[in-house]
mmCIF file with all atom_site columns, C-alpha atoms and ligand atoms in Angstrom:
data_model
loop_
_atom_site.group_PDB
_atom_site.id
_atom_site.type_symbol
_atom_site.label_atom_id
_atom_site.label_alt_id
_atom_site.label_comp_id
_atom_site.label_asym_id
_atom_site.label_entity_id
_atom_site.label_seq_id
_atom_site.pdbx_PDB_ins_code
_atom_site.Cartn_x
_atom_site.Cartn_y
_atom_site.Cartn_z
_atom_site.occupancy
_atom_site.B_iso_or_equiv
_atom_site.pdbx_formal_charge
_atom_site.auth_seq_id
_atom_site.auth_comp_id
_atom_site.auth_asym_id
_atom_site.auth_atom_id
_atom_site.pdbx_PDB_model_num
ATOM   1   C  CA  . UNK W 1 1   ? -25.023 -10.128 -19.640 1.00 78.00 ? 1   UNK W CA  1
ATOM   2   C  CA  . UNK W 1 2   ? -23.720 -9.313  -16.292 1.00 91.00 ? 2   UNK W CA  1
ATOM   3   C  CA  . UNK W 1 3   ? -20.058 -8.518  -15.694 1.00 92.00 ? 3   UNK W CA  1
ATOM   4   C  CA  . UNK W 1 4   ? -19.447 -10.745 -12.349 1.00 92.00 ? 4   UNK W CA  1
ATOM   5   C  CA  . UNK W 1 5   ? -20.686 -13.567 -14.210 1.00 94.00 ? 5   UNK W CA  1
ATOM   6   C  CA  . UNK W 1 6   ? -16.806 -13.245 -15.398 1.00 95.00 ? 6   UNK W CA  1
ATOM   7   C  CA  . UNK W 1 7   ? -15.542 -13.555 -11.920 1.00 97.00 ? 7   UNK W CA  1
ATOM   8   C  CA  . UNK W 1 8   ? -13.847 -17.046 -11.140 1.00 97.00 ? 8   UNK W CA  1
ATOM   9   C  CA  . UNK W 1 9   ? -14.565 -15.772 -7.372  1.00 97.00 ? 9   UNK W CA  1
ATOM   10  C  CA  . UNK W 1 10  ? -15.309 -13.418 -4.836  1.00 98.00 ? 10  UNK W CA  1
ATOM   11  C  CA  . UNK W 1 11  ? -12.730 -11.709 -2.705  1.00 98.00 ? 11  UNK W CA  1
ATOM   12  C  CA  . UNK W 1 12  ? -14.239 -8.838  -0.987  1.00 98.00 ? 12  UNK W CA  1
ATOM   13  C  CA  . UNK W 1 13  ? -18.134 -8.229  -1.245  1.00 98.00 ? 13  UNK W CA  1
ATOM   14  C  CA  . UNK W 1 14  ? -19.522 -4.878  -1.549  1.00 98.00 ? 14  UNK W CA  1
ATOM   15  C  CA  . UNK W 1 15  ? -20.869 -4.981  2.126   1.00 98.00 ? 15  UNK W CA  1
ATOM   16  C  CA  . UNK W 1 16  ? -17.194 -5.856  3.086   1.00 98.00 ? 16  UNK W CA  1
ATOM   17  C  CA  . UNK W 1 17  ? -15.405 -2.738  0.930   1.00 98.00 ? 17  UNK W CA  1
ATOM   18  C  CA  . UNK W 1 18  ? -17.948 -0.476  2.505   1.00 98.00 ? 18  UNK W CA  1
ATOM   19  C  CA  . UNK W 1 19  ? -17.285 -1.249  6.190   1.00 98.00 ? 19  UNK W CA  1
ATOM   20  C  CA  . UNK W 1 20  ? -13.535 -1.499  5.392   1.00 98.00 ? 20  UNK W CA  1
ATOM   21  C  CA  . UNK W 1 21  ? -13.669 1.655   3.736   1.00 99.00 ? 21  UNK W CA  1
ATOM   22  C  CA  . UNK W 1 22  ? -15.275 3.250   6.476   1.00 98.00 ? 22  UNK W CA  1
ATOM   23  C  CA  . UNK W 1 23  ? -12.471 1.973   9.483   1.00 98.00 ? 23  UNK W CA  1
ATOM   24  C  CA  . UNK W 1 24  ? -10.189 3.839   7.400   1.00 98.00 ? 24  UNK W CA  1
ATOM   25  C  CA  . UNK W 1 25  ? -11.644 6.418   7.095   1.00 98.00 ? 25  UNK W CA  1
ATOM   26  C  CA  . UNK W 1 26  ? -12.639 6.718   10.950  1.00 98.00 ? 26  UNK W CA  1
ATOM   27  C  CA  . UNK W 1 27  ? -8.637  6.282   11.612  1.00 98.00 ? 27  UNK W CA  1
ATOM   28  C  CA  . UNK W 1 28  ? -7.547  8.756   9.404   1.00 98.00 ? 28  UNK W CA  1
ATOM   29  C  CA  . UNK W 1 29  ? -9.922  11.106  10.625  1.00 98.00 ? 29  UNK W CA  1
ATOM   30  C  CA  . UNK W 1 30  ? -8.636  10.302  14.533  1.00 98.00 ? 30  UNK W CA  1
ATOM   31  C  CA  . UNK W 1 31  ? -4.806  10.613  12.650  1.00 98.00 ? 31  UNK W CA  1
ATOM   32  C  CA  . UNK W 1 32  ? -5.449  13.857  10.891  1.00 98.00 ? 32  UNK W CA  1
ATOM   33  C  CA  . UNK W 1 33  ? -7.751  15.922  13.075  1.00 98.00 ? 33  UNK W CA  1
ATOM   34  C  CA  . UNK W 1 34  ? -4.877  18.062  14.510  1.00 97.00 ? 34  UNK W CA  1
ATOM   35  C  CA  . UNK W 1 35  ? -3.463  18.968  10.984  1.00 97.00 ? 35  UNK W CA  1
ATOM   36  C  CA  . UNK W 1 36  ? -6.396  19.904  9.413   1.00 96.00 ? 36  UNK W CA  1
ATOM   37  C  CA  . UNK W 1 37  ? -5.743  23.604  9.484   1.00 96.00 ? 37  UNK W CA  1
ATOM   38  C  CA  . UNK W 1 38  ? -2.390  23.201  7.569   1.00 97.00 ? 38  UNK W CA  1
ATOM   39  C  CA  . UNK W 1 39  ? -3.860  21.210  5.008   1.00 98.00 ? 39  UNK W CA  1
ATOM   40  C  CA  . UNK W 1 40  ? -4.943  17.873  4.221   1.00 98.00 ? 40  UNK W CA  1
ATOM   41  C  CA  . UNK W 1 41  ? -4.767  16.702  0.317   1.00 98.00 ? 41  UNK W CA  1
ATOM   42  C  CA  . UNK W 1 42  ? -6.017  13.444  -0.474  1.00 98.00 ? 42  UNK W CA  1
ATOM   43  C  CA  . UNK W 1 43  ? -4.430  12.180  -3.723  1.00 98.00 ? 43  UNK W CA  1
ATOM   44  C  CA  . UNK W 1 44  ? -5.841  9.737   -6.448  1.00 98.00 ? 44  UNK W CA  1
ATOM   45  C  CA  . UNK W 1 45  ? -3.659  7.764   -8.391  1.00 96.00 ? 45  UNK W CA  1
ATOM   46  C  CA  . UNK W 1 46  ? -5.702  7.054   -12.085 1.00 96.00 ? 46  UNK W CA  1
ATOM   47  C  CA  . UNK W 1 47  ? -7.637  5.142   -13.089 1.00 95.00 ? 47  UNK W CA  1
ATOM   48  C  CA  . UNK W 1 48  ? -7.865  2.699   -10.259 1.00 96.00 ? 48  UNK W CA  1
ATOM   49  C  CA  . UNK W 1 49  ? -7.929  4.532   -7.175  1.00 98.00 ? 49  UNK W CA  1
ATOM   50  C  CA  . UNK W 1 50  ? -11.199 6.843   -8.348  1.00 98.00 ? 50  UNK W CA  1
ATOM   51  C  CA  . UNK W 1 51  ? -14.107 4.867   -6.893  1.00 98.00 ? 51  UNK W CA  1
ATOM   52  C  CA  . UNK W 1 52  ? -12.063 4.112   -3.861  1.00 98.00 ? 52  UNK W CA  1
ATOM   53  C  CA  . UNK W 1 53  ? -11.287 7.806   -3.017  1.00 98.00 ? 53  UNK W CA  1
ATOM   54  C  CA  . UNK W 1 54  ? -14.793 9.019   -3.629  1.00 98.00 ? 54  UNK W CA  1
ATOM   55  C  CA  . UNK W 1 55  ? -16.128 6.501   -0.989  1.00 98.00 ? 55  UNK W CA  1
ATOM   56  C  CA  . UNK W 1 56  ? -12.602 7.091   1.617   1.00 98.00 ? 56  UNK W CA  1
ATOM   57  C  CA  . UNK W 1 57  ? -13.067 10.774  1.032   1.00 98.00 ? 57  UNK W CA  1
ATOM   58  C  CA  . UNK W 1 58  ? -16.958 10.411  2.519   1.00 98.00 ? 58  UNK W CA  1
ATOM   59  C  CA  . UNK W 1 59  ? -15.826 8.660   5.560   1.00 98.00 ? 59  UNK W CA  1
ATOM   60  C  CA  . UNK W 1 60  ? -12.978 11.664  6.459   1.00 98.00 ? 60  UNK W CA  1
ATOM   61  C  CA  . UNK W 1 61  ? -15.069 13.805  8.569   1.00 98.00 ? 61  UNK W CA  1
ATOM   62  C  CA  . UNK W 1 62  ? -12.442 16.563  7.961   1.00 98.00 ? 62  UNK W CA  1
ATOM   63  C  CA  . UNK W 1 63  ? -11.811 19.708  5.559   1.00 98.00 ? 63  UNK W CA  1
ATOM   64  C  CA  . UNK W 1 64  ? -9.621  18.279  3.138   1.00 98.00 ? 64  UNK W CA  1
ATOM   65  C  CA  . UNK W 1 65  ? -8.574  18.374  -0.539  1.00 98.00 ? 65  UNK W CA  1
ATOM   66  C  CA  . UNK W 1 66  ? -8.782  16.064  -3.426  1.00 98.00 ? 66  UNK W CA  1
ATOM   67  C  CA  . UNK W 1 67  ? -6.273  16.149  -6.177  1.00 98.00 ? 67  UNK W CA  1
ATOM   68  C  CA  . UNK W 1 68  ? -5.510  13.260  -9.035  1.00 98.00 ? 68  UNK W CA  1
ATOM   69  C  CA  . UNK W 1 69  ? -2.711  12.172  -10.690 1.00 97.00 ? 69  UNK W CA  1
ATOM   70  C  CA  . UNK W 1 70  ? -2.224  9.903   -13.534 1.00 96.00 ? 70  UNK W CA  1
ATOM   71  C  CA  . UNK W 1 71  ? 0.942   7.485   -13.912 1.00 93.00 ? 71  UNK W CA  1
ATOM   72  C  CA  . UNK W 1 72  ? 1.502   4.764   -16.741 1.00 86.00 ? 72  UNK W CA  1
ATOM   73  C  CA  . UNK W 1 73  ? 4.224   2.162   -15.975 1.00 75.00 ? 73  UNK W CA  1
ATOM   74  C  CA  . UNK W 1 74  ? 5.912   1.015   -19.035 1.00 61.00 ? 74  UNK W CA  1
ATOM   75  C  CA  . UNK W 1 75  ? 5.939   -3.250  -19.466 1.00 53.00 ? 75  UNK W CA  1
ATOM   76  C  CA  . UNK W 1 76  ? 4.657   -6.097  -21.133 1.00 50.00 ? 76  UNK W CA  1
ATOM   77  C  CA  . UNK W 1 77  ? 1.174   -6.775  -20.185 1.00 55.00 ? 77  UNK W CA  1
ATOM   78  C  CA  . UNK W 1 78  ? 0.271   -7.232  -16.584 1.00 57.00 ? 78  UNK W CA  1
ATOM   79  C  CA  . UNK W 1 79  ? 3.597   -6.320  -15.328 1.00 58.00 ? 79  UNK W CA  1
ATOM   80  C  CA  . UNK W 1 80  ? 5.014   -3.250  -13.734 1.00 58.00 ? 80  UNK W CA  1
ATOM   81  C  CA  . UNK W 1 81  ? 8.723   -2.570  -14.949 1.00 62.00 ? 81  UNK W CA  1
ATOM   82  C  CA  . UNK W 1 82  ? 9.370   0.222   -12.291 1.00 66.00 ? 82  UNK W CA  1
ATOM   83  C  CA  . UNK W 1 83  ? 9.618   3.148   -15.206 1.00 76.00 ? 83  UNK W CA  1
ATOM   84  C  CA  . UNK W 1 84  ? 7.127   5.384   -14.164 1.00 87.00 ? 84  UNK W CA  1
ATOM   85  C  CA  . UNK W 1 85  ? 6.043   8.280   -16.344 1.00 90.00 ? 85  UNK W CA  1
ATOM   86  C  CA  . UNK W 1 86  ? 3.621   10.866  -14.843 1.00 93.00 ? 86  UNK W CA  1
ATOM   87  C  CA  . UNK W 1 87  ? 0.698   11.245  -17.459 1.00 95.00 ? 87  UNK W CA  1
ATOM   88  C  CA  . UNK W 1 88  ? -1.895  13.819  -15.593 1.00 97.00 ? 88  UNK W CA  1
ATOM   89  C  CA  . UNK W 1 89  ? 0.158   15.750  -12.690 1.00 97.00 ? 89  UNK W CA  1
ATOM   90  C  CA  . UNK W 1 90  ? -1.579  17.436  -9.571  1.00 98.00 ? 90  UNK W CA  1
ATOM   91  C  CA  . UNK W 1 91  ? -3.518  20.322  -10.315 1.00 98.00 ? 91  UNK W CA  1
ATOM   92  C  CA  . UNK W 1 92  ? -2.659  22.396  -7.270  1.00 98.00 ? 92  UNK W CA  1
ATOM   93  C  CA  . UNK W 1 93  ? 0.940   22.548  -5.039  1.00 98.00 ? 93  UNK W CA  1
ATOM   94  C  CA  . UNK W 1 94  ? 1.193   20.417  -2.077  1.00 98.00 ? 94  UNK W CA  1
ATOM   95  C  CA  . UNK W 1 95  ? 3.626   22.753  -0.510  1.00 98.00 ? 95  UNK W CA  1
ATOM   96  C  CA  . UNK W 1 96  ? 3.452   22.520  3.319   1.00 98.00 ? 96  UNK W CA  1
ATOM   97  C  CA  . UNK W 1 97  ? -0.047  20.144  3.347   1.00 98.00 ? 97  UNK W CA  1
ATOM   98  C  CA  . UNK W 1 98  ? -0.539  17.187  4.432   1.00 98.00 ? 98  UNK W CA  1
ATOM   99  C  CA  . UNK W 1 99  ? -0.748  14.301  1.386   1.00 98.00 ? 99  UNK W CA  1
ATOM   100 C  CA  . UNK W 1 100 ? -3.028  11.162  1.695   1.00 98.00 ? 100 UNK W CA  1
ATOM   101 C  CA  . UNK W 1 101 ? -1.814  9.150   -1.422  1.00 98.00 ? 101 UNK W CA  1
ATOM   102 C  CA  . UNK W 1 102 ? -4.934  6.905   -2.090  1.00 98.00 ? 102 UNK W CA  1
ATOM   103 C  CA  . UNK W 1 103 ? -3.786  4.303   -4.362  1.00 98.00 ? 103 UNK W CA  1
ATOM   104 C  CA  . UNK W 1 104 ? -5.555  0.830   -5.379  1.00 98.00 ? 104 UNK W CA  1
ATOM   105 C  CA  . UNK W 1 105 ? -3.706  -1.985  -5.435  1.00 97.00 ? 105 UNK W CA  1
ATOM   106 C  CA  . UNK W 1 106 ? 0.477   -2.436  -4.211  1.00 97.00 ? 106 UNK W CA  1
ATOM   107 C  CA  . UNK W 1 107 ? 1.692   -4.971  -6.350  1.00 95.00 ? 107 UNK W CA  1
ATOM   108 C  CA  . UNK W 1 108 ? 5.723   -4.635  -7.191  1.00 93.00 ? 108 UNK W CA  1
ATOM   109 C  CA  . UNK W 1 109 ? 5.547   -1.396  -5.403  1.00 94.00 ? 109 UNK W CA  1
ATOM   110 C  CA  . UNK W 1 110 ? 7.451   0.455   -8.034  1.00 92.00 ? 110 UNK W CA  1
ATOM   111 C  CA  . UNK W 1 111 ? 4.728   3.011   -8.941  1.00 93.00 ? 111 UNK W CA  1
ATOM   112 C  CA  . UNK W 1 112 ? 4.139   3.937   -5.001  1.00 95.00 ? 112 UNK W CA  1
ATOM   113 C  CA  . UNK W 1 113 ? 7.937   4.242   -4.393  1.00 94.00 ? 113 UNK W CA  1
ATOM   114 C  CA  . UNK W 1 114 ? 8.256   6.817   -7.245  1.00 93.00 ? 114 UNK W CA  1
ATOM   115 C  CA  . UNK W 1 115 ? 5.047   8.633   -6.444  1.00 95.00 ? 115 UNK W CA  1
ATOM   116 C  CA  . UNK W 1 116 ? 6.394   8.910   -3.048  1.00 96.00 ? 116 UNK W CA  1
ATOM   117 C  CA  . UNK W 1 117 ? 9.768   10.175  -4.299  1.00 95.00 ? 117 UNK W CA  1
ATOM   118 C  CA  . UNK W 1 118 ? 8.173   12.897  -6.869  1.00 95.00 ? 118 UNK W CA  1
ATOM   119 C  CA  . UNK W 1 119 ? 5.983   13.900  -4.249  1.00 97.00 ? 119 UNK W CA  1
ATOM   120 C  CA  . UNK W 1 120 ? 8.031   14.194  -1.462  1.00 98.00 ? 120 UNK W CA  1
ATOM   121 C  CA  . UNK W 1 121 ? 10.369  16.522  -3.531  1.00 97.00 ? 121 UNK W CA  1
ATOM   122 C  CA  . UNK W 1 122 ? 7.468   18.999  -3.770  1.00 98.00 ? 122 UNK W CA  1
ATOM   123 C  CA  . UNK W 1 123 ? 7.809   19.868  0.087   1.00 98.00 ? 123 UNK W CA  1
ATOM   124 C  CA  . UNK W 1 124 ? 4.945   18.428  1.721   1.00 98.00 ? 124 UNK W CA  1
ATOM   125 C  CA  . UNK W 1 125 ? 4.133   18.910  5.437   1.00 98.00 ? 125 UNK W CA  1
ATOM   126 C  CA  . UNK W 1 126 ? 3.832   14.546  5.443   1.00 98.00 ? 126 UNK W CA  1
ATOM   127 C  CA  . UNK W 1 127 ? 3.005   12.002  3.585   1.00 98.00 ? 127 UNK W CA  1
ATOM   128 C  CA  . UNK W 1 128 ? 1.440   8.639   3.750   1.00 98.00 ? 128 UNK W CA  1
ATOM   129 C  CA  . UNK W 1 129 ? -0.051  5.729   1.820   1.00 98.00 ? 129 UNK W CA  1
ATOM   130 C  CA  . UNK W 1 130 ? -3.334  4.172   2.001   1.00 98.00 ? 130 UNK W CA  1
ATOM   131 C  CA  . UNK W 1 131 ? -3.923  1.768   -0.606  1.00 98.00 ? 131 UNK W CA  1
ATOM   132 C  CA  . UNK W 1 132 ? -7.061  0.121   -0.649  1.00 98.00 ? 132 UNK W CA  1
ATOM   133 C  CA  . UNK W 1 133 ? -5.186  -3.360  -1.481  1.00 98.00 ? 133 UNK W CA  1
ATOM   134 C  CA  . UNK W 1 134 ? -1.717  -4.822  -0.827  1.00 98.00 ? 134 UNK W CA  1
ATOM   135 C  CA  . UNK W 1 135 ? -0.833  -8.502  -3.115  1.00 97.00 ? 135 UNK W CA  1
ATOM   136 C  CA  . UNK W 1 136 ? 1.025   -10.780 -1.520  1.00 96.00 ? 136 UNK W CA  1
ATOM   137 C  CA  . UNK W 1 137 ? 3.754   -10.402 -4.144  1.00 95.00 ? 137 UNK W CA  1
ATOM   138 C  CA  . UNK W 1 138 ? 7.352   -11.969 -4.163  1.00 96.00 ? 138 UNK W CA  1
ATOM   139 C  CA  . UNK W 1 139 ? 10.203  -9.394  -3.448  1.00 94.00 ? 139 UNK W CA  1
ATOM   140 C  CA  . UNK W 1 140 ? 7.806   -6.499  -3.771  1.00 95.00 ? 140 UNK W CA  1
ATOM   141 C  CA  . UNK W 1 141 ? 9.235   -2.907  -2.726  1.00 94.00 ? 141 UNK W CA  1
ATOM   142 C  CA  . UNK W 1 142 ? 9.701   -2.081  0.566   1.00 95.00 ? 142 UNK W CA  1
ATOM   143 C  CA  . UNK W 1 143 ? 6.790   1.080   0.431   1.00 96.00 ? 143 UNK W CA  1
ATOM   144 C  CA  . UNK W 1 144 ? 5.517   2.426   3.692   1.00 95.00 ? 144 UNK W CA  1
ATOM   145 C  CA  . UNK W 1 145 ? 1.603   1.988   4.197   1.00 97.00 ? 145 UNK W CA  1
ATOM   146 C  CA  . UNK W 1 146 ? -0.136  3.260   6.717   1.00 98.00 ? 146 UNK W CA  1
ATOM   147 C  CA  . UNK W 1 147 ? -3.396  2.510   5.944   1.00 98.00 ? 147 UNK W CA  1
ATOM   148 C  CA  . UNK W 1 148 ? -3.805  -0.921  4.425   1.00 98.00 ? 148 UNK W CA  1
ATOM   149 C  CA  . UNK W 1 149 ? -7.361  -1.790  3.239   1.00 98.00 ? 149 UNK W CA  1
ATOM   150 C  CA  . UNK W 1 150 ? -7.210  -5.560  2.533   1.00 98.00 ? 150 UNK W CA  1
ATOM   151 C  CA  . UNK W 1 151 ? -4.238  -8.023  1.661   1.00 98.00 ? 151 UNK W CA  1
ATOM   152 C  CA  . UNK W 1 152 ? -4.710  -10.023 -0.665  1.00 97.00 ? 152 UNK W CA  1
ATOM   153 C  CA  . UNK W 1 153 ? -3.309  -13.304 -2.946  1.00 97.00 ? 153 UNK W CA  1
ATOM   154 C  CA  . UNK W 1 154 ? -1.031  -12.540 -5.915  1.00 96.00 ? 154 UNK W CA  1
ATOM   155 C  CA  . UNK W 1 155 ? -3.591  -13.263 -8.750  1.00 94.00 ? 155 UNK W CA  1
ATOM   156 C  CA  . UNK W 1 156 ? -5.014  -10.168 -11.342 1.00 94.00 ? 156 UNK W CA  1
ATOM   157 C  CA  . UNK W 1 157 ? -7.688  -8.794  -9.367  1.00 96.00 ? 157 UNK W CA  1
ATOM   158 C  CA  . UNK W 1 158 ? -10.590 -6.927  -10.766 1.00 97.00 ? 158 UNK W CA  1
ATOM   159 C  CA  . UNK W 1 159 ? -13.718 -4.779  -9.329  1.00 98.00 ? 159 UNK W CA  1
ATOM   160 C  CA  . UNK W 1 160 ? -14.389 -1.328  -7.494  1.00 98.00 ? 160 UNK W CA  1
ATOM   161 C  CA  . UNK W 1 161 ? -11.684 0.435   -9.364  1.00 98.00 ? 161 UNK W CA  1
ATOM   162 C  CA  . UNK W 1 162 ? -9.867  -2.199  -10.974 1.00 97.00 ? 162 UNK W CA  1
ATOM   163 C  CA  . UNK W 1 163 ? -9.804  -3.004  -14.614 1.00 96.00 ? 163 UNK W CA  1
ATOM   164 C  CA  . UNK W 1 164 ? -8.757  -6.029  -17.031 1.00 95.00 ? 164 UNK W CA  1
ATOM   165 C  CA  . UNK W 1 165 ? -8.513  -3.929  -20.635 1.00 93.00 ? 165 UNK W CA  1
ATOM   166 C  CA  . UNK W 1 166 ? -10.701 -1.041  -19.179 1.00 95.00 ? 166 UNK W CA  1
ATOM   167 C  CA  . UNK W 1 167 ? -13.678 -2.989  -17.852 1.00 96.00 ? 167 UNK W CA  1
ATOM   168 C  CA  . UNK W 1 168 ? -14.771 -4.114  -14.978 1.00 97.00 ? 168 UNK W CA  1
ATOM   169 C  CA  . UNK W 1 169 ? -14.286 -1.370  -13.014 1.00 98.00 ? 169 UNK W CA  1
ATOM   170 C  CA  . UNK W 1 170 ? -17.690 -1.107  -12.183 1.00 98.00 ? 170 UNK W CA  1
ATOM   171 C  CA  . UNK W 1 171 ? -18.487 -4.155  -10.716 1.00 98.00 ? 171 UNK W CA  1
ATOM   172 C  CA  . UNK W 1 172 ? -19.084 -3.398  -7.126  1.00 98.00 ? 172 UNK W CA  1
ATOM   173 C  CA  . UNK W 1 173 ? -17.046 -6.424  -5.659  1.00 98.00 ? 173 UNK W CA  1
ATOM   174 C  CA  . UNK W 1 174 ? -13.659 -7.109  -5.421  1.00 98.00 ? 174 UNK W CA  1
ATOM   175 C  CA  . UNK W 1 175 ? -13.180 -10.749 -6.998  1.00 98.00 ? 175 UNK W CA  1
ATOM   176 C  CA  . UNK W 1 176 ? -10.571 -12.948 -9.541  1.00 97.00 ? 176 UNK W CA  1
ATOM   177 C  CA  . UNK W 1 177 ? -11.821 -12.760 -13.416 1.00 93.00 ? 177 UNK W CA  1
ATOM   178 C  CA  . UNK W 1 178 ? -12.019 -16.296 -14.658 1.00 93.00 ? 178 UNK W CA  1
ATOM   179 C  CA  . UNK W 1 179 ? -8.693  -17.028 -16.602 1.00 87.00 ? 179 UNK W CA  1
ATOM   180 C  CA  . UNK W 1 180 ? -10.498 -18.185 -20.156 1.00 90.00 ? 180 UNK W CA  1
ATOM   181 C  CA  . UNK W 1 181 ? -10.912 -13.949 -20.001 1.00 90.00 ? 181 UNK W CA  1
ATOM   182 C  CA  . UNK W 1 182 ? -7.480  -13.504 -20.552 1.00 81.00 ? 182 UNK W CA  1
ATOM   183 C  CA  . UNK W 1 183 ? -7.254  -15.683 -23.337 1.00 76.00 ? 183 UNK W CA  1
HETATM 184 P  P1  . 5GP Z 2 .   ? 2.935   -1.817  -8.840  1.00 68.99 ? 1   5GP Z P1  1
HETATM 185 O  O1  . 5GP Z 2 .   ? 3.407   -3.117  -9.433  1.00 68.99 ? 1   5GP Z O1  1
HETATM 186 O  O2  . 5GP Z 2 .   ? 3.769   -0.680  -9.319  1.00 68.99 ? 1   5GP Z O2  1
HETATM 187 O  O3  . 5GP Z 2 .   ? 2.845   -1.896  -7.336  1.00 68.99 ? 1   5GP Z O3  1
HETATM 188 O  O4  . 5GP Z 2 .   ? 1.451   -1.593  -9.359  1.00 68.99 ? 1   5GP Z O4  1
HETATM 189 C  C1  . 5GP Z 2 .   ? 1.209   -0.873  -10.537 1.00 68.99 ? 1   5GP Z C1  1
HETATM 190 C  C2  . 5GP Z 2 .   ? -0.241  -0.777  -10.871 1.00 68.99 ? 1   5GP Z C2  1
HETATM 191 O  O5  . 5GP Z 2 .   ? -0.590  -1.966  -11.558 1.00 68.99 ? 1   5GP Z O5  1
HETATM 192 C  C3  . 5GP Z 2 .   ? -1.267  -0.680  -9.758  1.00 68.99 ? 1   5GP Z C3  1
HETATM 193 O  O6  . 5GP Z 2 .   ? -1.446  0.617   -9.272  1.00 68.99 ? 1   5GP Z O6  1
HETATM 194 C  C4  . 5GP Z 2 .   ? -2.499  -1.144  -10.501 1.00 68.99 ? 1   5GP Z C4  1
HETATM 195 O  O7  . 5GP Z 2 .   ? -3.075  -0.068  -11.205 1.00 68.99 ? 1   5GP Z O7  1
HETATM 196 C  C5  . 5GP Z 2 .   ? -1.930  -2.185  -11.442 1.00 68.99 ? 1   5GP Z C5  1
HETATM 197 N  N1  . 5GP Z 2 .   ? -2.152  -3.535  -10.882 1.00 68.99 ? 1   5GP Z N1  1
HETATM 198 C  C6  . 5GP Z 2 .   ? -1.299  -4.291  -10.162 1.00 68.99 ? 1   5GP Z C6  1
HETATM 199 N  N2  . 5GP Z 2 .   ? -1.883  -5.455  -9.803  1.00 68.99 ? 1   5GP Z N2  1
HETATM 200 C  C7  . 5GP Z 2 .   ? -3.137  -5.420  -10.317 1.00 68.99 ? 1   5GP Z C7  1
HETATM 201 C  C8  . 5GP Z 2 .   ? -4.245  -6.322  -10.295 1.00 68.99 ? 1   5GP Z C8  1
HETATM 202 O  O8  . 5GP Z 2 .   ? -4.225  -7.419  -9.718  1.00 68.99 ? 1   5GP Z O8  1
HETATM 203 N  N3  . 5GP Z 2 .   ? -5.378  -5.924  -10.934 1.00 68.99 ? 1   5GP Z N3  1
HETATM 204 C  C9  . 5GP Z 2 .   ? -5.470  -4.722  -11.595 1.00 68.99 ? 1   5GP Z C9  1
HETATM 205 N  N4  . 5GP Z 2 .   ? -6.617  -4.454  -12.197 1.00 68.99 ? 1   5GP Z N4  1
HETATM 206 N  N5  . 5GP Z 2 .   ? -4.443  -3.844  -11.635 1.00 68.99 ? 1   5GP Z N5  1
HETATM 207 C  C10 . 5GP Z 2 .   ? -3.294  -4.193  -11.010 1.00 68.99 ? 1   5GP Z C10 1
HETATM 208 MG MG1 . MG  Z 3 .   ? -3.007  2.052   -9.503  1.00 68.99 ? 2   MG  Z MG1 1
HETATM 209 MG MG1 . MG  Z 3 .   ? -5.260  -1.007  -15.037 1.00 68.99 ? 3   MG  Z MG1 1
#
């Protein structure tokens, strides 16, 4: 049995995360090298983002922290309704650092424009976005990313990180499940 059997297709391969991954990294090392002294936090949003920030956090060549949050979104299925209930909160304040939210996928936007909101009230020095993906999603929110891994189309989107039902989150690819999966 192998998992990417399940795949319809391939979006990203692992070859083409890694090297991605690592561009990002090198910029936000260049970005960040002046702040950091004050602080740098680099913030997971669970479940998704996990695999992602473990391999971004390798490529910042800079003292930094790594903190995790857990959100649920309340809605029917596969679709965010924008009510956004904090499940697992940081473990330490972000007072006067600088925040790296690391996020996996922007769909709607809704979860990354409150996380940004709860966060910001919190006092940080700055904060910014870098979400590994961004869908190409009708009217999604207008969220401010600096660092943008990969767009890609609006279809459910599965691999390094992402789940359908809790699985596939281990497949080291970033690729479309086959839709008899969902049925
Ligand atoms: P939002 O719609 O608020 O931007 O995204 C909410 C969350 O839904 C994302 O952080 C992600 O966890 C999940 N999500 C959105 N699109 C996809 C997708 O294509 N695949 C998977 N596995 N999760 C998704
Ligand atoms: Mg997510
Ligand atoms: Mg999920």
């Amino acid at each position: 049995m192998n998992l990417e059997d399940d795949l319809a297709y391939e979006l990203f391969s692992e070859m083409e995360i890694a090297e991605r991954v690592a561009a990002l990294g090198e910029a936000i090392t260049k970005d960040y090298a002046d702040k950091a002294d004050e602080g740098i936090v680099l913030i997971c949003v669970l479940r998704g983002a996990a695999i992602f920030m473990g391999d971004l956090a390798r490529q910042i060549k800079l003292p930094l922290e790594m903190d995790y949050m857990a959100v649920s979104s309340y809605g029917n299925g596969t679709k965010s309704s924008g009510v956004v209930r904090i499940l697992k909160d940081l473990s330490s304040s972000i007072e006067g650092k600088h925040v790296i939210i690391a996020e996996d996928i922007l769909d709607s936007g809704l979860t990354l424009k409150f996380l940004i909101k709860s966060l910001k009230a919190r006092k940080p020095a700055s904060i910014e976005v870098c979400t590994l993906l961004r869908k190409d999603t009708p009217n999604q929110a207008d969220v401010n990313c600096r660092y943008i891994g990969f767009e890609c189309p609006n279809e459910f989107i599965v691999g390094y990180g992402l789940d359908y039902a809790e699985r596939y989150r281990n497949v080291s690819c970033i690729g479309v499940l086959k839709p008899e999966i969902y049925s």
